[in-house]
Coordinates of C-alpha atoms in Angstrom, one line a residue:
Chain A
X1281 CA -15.4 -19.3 20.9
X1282 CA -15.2 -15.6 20.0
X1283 CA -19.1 -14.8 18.0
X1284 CA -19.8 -11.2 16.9
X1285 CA -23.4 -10.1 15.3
X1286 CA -23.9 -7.2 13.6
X1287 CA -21.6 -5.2 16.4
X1288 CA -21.7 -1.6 16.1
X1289 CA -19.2 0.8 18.3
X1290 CA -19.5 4.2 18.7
X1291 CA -16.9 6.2 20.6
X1292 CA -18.6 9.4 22.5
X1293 CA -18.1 12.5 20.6
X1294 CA -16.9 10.9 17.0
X1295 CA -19.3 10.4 14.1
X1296 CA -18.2 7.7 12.4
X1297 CA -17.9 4.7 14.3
X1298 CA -15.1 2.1 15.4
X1299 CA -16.9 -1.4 14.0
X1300 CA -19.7 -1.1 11.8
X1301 CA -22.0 -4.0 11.8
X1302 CA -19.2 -6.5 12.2
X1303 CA -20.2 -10.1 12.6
X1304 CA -17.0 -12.4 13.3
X1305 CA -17.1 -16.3 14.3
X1306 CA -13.9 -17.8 15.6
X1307 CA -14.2 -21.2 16.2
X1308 CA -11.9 -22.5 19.3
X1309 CA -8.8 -23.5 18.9
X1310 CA -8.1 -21.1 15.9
X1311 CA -5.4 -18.9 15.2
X1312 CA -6.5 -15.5 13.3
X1313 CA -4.8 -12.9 12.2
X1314 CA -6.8 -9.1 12.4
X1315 CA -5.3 -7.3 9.9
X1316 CA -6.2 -3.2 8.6
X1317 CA -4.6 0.2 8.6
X1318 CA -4.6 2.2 12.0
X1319 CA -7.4 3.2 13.2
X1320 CA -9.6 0.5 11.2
X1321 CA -10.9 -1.1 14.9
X1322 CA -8.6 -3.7 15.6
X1323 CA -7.7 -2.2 19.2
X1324 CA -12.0 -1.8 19.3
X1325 CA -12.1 -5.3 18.4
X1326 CA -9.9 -6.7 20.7
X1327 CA -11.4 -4.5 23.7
X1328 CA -14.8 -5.3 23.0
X1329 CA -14.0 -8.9 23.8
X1330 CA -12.8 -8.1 27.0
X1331 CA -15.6 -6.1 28.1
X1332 CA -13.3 -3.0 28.5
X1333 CA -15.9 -1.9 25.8
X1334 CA -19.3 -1.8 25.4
X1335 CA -21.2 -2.2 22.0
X1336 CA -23.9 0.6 20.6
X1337 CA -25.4 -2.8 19.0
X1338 CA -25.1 -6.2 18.5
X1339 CA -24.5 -9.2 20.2
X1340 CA -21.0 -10.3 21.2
X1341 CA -20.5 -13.7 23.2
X1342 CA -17.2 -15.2 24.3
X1343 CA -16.9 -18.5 25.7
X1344 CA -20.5 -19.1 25.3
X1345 CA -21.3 -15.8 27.8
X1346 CA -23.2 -13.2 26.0
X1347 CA -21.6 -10.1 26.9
X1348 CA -24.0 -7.9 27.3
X1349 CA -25.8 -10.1 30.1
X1350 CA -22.4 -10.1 32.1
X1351 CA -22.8 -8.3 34.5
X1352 CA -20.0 -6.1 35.9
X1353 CA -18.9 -8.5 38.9
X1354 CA -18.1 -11.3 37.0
X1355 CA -15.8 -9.6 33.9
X1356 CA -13.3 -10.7 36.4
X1357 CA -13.9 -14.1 35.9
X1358 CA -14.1 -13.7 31.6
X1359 CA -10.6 -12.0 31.7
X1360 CA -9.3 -14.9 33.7
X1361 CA -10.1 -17.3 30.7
X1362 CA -8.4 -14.5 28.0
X1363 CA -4.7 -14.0 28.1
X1364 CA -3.6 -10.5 26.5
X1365 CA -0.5 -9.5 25.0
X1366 CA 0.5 -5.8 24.4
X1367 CA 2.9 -3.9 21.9
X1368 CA 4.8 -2.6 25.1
X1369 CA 4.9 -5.6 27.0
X1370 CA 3.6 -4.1 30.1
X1371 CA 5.7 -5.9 32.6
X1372 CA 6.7 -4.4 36.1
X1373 CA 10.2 -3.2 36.3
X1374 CA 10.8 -3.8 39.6
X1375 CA 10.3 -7.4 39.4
X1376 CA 11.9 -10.1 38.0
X1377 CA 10.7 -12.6 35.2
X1378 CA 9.3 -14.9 37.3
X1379 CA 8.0 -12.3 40.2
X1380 CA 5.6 -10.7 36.9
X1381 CA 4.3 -14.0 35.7
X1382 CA 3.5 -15.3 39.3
X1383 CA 1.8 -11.8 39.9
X1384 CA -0.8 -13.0 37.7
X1385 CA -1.4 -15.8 39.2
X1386 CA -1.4 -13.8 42.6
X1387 CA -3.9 -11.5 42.4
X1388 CA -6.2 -14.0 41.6
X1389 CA -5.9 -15.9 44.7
X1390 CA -4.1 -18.9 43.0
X1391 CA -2.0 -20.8 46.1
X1392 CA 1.5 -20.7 46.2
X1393 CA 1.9 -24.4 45.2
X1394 CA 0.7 -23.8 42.6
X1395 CA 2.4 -21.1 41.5
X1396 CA 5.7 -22.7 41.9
X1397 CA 4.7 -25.3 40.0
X1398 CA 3.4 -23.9 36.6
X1399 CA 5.3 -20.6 36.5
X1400 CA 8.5 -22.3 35.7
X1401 CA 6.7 -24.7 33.3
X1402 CA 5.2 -21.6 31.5
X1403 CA 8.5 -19.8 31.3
X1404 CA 10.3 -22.8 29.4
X1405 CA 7.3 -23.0 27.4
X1406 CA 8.4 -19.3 25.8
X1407 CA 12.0 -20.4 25.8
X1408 CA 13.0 -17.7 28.7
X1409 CA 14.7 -21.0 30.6
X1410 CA 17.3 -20.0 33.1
X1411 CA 16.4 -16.4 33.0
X1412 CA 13.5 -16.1 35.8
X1413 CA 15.5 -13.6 37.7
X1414 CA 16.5 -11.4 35.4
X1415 CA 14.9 -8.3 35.8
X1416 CA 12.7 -6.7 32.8
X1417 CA 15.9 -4.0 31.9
X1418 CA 18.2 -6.8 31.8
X1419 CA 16.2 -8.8 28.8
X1420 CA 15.7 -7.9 25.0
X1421 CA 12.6 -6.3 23.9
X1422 CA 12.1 -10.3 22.3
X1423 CA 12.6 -11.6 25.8
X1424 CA 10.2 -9.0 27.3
X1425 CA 7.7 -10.0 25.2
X1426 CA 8.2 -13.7 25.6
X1427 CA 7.7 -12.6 29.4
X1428 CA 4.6 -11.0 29.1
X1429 CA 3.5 -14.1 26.8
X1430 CA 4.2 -16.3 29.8
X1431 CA 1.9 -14.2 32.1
X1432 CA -0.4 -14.4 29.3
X1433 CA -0.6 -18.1 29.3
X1434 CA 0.2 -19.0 32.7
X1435 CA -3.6 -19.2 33.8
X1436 CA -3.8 -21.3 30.6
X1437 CA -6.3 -18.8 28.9
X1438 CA -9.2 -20.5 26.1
X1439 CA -8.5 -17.4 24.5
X1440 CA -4.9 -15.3 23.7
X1441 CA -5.5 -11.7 22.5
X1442 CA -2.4 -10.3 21.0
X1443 CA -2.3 -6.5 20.2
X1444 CA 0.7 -6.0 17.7
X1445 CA 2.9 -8.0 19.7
X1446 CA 5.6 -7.4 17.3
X1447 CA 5.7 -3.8 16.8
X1448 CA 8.5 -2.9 18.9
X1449 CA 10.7 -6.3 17.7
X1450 CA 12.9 -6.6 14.8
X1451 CA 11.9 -9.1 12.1
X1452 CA 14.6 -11.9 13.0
X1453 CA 13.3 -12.1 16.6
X1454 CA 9.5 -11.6 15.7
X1455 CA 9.8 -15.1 14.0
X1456 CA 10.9 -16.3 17.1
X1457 CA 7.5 -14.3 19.4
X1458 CA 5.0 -16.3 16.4
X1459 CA 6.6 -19.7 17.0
X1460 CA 6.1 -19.0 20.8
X1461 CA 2.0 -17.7 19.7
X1462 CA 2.0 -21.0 17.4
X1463 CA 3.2 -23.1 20.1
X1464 CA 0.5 -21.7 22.4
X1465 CA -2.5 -22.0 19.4
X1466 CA -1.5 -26.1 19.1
X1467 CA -2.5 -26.7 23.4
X1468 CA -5.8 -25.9 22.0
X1469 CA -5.9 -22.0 22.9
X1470 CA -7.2 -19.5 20.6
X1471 CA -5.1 -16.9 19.2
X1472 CA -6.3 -13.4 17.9
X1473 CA -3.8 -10.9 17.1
X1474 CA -3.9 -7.8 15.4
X1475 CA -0.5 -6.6 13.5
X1476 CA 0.6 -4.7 10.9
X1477 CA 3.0 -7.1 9.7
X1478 CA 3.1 -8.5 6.2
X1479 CA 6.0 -10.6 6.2
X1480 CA 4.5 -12.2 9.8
X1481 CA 0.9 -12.8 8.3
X1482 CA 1.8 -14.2 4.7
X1483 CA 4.7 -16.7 6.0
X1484 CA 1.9 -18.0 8.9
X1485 CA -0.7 -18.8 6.5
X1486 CA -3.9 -18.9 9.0
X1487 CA -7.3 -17.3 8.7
X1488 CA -6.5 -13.5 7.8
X1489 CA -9.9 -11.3 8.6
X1490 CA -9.1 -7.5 7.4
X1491 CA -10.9 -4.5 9.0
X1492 CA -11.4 -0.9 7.2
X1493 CA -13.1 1.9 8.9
X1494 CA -14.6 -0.4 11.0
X1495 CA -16.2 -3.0 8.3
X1496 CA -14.5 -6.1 7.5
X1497 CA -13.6 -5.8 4.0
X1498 CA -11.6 -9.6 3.3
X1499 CA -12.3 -12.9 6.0
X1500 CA -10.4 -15.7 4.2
X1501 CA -8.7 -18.9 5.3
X1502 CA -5.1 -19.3 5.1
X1503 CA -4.9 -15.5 3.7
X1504 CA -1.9 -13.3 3.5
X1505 CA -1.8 -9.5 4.4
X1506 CA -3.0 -8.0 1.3
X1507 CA -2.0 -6.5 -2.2
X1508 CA -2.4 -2.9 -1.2
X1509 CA 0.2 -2.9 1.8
Chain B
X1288 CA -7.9 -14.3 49.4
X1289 CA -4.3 -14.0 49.9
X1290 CA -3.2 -11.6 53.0
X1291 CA 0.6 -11.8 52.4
X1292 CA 0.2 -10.3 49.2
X1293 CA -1.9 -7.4 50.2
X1294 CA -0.3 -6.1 53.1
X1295 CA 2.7 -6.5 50.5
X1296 CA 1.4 -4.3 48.2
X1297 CA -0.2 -1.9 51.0
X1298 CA 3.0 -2.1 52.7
X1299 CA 5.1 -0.7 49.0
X1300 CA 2.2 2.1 48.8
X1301 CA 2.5 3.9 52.5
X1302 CA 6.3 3.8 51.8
X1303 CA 5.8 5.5 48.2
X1304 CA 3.3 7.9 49.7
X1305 CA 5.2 8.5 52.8
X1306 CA 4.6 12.1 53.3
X1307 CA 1.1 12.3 52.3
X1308 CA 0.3 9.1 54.5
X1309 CA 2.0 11.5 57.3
X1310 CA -0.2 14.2 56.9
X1311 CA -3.4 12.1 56.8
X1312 CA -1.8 10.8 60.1
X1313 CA -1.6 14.2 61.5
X1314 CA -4.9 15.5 60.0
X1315 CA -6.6 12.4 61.4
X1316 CA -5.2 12.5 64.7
X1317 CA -5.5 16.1 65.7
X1318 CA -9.3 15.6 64.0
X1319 CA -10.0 12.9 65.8
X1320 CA -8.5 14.2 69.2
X1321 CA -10.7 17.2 68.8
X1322 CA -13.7 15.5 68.3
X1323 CA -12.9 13.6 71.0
X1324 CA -12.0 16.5 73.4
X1325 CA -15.1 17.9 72.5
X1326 CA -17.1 15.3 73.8
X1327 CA -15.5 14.3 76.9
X1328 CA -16.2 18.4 77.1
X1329 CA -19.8 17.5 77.3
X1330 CA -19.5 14.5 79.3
X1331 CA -17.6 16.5 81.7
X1332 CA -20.2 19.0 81.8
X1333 CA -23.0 16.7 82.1
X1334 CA -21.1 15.3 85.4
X1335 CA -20.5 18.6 86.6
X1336 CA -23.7 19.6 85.9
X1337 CA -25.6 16.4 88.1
X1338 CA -23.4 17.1 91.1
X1339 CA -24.5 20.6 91.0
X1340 CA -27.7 20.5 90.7
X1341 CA -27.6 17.9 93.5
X1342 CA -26.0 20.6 95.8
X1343 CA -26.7 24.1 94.6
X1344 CA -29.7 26.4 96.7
X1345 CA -31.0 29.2 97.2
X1346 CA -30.1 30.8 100.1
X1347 CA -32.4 33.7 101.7
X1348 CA -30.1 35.5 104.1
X1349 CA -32.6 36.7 106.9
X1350 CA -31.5 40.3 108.4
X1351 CA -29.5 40.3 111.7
X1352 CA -28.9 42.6 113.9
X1353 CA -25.9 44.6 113.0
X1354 CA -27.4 43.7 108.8
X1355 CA -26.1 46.6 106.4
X1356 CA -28.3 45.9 103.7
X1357 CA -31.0 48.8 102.7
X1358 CA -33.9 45.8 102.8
X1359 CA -33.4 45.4 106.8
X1360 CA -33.7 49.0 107.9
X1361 CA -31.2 47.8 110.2
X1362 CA -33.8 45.9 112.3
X1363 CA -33.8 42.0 112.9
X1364 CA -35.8 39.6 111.5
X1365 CA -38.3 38.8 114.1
X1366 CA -39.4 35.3 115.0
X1367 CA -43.3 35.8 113.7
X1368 CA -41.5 37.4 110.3
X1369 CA -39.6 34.2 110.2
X1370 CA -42.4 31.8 110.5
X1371 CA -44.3 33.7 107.8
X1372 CA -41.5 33.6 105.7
X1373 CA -41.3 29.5 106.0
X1374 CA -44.9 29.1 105.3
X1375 CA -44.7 31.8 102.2
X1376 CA -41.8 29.8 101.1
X1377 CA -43.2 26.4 101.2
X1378 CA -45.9 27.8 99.0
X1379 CA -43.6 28.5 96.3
X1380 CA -43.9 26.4 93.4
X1381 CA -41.0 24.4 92.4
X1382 CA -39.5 24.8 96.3
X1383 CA -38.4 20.9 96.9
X1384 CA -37.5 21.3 100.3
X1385 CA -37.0 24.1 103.0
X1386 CA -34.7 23.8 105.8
X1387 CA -33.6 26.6 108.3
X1388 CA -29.4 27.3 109.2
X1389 CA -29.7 28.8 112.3
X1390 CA -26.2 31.1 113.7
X1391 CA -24.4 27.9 115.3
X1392 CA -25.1 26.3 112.0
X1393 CA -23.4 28.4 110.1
X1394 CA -20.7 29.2 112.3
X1395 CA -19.9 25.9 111.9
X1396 CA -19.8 25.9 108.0
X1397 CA -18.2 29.0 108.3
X1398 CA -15.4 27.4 110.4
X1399 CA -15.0 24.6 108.2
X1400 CA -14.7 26.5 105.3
X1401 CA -12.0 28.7 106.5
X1402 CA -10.7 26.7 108.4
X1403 CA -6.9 27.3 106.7
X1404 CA -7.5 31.1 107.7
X1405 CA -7.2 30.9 111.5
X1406 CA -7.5 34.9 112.0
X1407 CA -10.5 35.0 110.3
X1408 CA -12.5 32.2 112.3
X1409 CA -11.0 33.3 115.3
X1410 CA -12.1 37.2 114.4
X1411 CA -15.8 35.9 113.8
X1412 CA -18.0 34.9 116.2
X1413 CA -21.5 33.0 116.2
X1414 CA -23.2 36.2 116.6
X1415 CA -22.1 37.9 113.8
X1416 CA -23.3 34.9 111.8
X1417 CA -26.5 35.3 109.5
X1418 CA -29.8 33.2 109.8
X1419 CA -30.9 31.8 106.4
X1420 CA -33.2 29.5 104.8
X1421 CA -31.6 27.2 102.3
X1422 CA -34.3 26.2 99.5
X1423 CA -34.1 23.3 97.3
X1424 CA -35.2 23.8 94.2
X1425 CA -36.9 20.9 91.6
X1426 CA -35.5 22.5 88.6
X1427 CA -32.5 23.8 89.6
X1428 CA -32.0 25.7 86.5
X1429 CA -35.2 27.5 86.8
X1430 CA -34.2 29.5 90.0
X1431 CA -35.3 33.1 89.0
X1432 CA -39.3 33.2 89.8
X1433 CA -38.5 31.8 93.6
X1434 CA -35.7 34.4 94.0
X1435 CA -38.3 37.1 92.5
X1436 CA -41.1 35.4 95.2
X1437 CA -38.7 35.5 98.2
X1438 CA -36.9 38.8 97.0
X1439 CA -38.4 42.1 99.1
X1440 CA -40.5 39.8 101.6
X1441 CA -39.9 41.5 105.1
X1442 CA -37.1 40.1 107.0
X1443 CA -35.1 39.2 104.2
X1444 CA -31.5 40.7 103.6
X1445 CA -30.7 38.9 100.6
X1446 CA -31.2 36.0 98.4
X1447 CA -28.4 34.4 96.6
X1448 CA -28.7 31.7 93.9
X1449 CA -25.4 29.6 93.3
X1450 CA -26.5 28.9 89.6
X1451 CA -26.1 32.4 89.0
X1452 CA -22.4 32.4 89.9
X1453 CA -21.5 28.7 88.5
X1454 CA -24.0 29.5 85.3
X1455 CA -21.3 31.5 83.1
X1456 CA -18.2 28.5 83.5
X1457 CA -21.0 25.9 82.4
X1458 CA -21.9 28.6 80.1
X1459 CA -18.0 29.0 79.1
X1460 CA -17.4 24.8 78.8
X1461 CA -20.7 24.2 76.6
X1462 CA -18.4 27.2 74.0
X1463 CA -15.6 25.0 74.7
X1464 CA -17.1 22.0 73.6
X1465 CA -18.9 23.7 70.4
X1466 CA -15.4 25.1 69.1
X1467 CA -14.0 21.9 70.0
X1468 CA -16.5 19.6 67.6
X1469 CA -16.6 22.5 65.0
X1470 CA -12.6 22.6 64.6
X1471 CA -13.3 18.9 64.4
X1472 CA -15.2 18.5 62.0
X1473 CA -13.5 21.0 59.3
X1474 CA -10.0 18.8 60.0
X1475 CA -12.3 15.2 59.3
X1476 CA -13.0 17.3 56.2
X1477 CA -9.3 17.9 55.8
X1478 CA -8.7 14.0 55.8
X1479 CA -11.3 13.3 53.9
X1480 CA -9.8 15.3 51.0
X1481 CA -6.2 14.4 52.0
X1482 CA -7.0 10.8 51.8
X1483 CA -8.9 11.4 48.9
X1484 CA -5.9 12.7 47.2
X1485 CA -3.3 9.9 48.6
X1486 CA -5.5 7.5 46.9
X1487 CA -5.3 9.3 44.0
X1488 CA -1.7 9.5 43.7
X1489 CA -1.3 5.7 45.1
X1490 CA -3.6 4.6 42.1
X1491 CA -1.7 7.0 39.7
X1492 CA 1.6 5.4 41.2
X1493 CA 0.3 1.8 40.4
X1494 CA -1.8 2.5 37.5
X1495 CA 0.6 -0.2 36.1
X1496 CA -0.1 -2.9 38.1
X1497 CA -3.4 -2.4 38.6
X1498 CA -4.2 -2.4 34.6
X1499 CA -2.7 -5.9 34.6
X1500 CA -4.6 -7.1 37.3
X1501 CA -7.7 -5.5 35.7
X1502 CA -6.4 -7.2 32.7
X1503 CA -5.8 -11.2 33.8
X1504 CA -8.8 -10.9 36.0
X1505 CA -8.2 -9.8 39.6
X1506 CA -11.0 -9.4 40.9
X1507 CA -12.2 -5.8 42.2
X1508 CA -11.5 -6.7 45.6
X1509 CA -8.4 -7.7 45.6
X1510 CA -7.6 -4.2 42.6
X1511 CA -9.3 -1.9 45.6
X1512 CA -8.7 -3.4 49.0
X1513 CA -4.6 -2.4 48.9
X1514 CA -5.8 1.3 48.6
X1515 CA -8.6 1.1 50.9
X1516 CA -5.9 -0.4 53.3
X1517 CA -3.8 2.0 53.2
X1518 CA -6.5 4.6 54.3
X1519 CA -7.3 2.5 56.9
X1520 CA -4.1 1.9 58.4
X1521 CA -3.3 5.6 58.2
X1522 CA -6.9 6.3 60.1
X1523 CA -6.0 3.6 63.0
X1524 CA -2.3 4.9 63.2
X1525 CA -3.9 8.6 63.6
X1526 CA -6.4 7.1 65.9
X1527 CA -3.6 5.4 68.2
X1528 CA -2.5 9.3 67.9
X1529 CA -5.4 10.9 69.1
X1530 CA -5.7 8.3 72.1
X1531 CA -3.1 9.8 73.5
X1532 CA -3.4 12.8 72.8
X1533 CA -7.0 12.7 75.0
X1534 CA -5.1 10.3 77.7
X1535 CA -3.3 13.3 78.2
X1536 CA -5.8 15.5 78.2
X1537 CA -7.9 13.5 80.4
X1538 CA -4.8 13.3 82.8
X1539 CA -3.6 17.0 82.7
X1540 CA -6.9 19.0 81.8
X1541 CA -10.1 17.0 83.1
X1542 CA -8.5 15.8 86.6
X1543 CA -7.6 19.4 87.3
X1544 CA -10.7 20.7 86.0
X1545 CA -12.8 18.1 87.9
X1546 CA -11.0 18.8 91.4
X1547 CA -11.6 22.2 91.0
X1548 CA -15.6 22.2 90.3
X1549 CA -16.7 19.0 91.9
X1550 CA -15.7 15.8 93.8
X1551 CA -15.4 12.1 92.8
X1552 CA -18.4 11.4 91.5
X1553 CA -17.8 14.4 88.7
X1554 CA -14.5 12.9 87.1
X1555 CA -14.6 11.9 84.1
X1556 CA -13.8 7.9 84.6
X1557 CA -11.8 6.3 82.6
X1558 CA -14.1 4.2 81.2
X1559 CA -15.6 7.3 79.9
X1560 CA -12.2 7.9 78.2
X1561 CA -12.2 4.7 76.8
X1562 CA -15.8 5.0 75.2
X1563 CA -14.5 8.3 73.2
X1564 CA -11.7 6.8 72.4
X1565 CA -13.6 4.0 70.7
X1566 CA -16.1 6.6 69.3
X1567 CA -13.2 8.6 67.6
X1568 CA -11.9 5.7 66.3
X1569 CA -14.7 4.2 64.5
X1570 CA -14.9 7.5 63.0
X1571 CA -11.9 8.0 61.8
X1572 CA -11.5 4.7 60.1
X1573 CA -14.8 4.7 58.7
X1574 CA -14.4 8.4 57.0
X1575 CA -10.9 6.8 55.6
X1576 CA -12.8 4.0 54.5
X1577 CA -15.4 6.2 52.9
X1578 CA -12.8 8.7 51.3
X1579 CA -10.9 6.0 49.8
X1580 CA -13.6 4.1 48.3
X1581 CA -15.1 7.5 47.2
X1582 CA -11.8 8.3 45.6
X1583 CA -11.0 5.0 43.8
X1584 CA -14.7 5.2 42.1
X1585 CA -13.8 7.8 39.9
X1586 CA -9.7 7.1 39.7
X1587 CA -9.6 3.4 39.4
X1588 CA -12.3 1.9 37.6
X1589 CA -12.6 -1.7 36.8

């Protein structure tokens, strides 16, 4: 699903660089955790596989498209098949819950049928019944994330890219985002989220691959965050 | 492709950007009406210019018997004098045609163009009036080597060219129109930039919906065309603007400057107005299309 090679990335201006010869395979359908100190390219990681990133070297394909032959009118068409979760949620405040997970469906031409039909599916499916017209200042920062999950997954993505989507939620409710990302790993999506967060990665027990100044130092199966944290 | 939602979104960034999509209105509609102005100028001239070459002449005043002028030494043309004259006239190059106002010719003309000043028409006689010849010319513009042939031959009083005295308000409406298109063009400038910058602060003002729609996949068109909407609606409302505006001036400046200087056949016709209109128009959008997508290649990439 997700194949790296050897990828190098250099930001403009710095010396050392982001990834150094990684090479990553995520098979579909898996859930793995991306796990390393800030500034160890997780964020790079993540962006390379949405093209918001090129690579200095290596090969990178997603969804069986090699990245490098994608040519700049159809990244469109990749990020429609990746769902992306953020830190700060990201949601429009001046619409309501169900108003920012149709808007993703809207820009992308998607009929209104349709819309009315799977948004309200997708936002039982992160547990936000009942609450579609609530506004964004109205919810929890747990329920603003389950949101932006649902906008996420609405266009039921192959692939779910979560960037710390914990890091602005208490422990108590973080267990509550990870059954919501599990729940969305077992339709057959694949999840990769980068975090910071130990207690989240050892109790999940998936594939744990751990980046340091850009090299992947650890890439084990049913891992947990690590000794030195 | 989903309209509703675009002129949704177009709709929330006029509102936002309400003053600066008000000055792009202005800019583009005084711009516009300039350039506009300054081509029915031209238009207008080029009319003008057609139904004066179609009447203006030389005319060689021949002396008379009471003639003043130095030239005459106060003798009259004789008839021999006049017959040479003709025959040295036809000669000329660039002379289309020749014809002879005797005195009851131009007594009449004389009558009929004074004829709202009774004393004078009654106070002139047929007498009094002068013979002339009245040349045609082939280039009407190019007047001065048949004055210079006719000027000084015996017999002749005076030659008179009615280019010379119409040449400086041609002269004056060919300025007209230059200041008019140069004033024009430093205000399609001005919207160039000022749409330019509206863009820019519409893109900075939706930078967060446009990085989710960059992020679940909208496709470019559907991330730019909102922006490049807005520009576009702001250049047709300026245009509907500047429509009127030359309406108006077609009404109140080129009706009275075309019953002054010419007949029917030199007003500007409507249909004339109508073609600028267009013209100004399809300017104005297309420089609002060009600023905007200008604008959003370096503020809103994808």
């Amino acid at each position: 699903m997700i194949h790296f090679d050897n990828v190098i990335k250099v930001y403009a201006n710095q010396n050392r660089p982001a990834l150094d010869h990684v090479s990553v395979d995520v098979d579909k359908g898996e859930f793995v955790f991306l796990v390393g100190p800030s500034g160890s390219g997780k964020s790079t990681f993540l962006r390379l596989i949405l093209k918001e990133e090129r690579p200095n070297g290596g090969a990178i394909h997603v969804a069986g498209k090699d990245l490098s032959r994608l040519s700049n009118f159809k990244v469109p068409h990749l990020r429609r098949r990746i769902g992306c979760v953020f830190q700060d949620f990201r949601l429009l405040p001046n619409k309501n819950v169900y108003e920012n997970v149709a808007f993703a469906l809207e820009v992308i031409g998607k009929p209104r049928r349709f819309i009315r039909k799977v948004v309200p599916e997708v936002i039982e499916l992160v547990g936000l019944e009942g609450k579609a017209h609530r506004m964004p200042d109205e919810l929890s920062g747990g329920e603003q994330q389950r949101v932006a999950m649902a906008r996420a997954f609405v266009n039921r993505p192959m692939i779910l890219l979560a960037d710390e989507p914990t890091g602005n939620i208490d422990p108590a409710t973080s267990i509550g985002i990870m059954k919501v990302l599990d729940r969305i790993n077992r339709t057959g999506t694949t999840v990769v989220m980068a975090t910071h967060d130990a207690a989240i990665v050892d109790s999940m027990r998936k594939r744990v691959v751990e980046l340091e100044d850009g090299k992947i130092v650890r890439d084990q199966s049913r891992g947990v965050y690590g000794q030195a944290y | 492709m989903r309209a509703n939602f675009i002129f949704s979104e177009v709709w929330i960034g006029l509102r936002r950007n309400l003053t600066m999509t008000i000055a792009v209105i202005i800019t583009v509609a005084v711009g516009m009406a300039m350039l506009g102005v300054g081509l029915m100028i031209n238009a207008q001239v080029g009319l003008m210019k057609g139904y004066w070459d179609d009447k203006v002449e030389v005319s060689v005043f021949l002396c008379g018997k009471g003639t003043a002028m130095p030239a005459c030494n106060g003798k009259e043309a004789t008839n021999g004098q006049i017959k040479a004259l003709e025959t040295h006239i036809k000669s000329i190059p660039g002379v289309k045609e020749v014809y002879f106002e005797d005195q009851t010719a131009a007594y009449k003309n004389f009558k009929d163009s004074y004829s709202a000043n009774k004393a004078l028409v009654d106070a002139a006689k047929v007498e009094d009036m002068p013979q002339s010849f009245r040349i045609k010319l082939v280039d009407p513009d190019n007047y001065q080597p048949i004055v210079q042939a006719v000027q000084g031959q015996p017999g002749v009083a005076q030659v008179l060219d009615q280019k010379e005295l119409i040449g400086p308000f041609f002269v004056m409406l060919d300025r007209l129109a230059f200041v008019a298109l140069a004033v024009a063009i430093i205000l399609v400038l001005a919207a160039a930039l000022l749409i330019g910058n509206t863009v820019r602060l519409s893109a900075f003002n939706r930078r967060r919906e446009t990085g989710i729609m960059r992020l679940v996949g909208a496709s470019n068109l559907y991330i730019q065309l909102p922006f490049v909407m807005e520009g576009v609606i702001a250049g047709l409302i300026g245009g509907v603007f500047s429509a009127i505006i030359l309406i108006m001036a077609k009404v109140f400046l080129f009706e009275e400057l075309g019953s002054f200087f010419g007949d029917a056949t030199s007003q500007l016709g409507w249909n004339d107005v109508a073609q600028t209109i267009t013209i100004t128009m399809v300017i104005g959008v297309v420089i609002c299309v060009l600023a905007s997508f200008v604008t959003l290649r370096r503020y809103l990439r994808v």
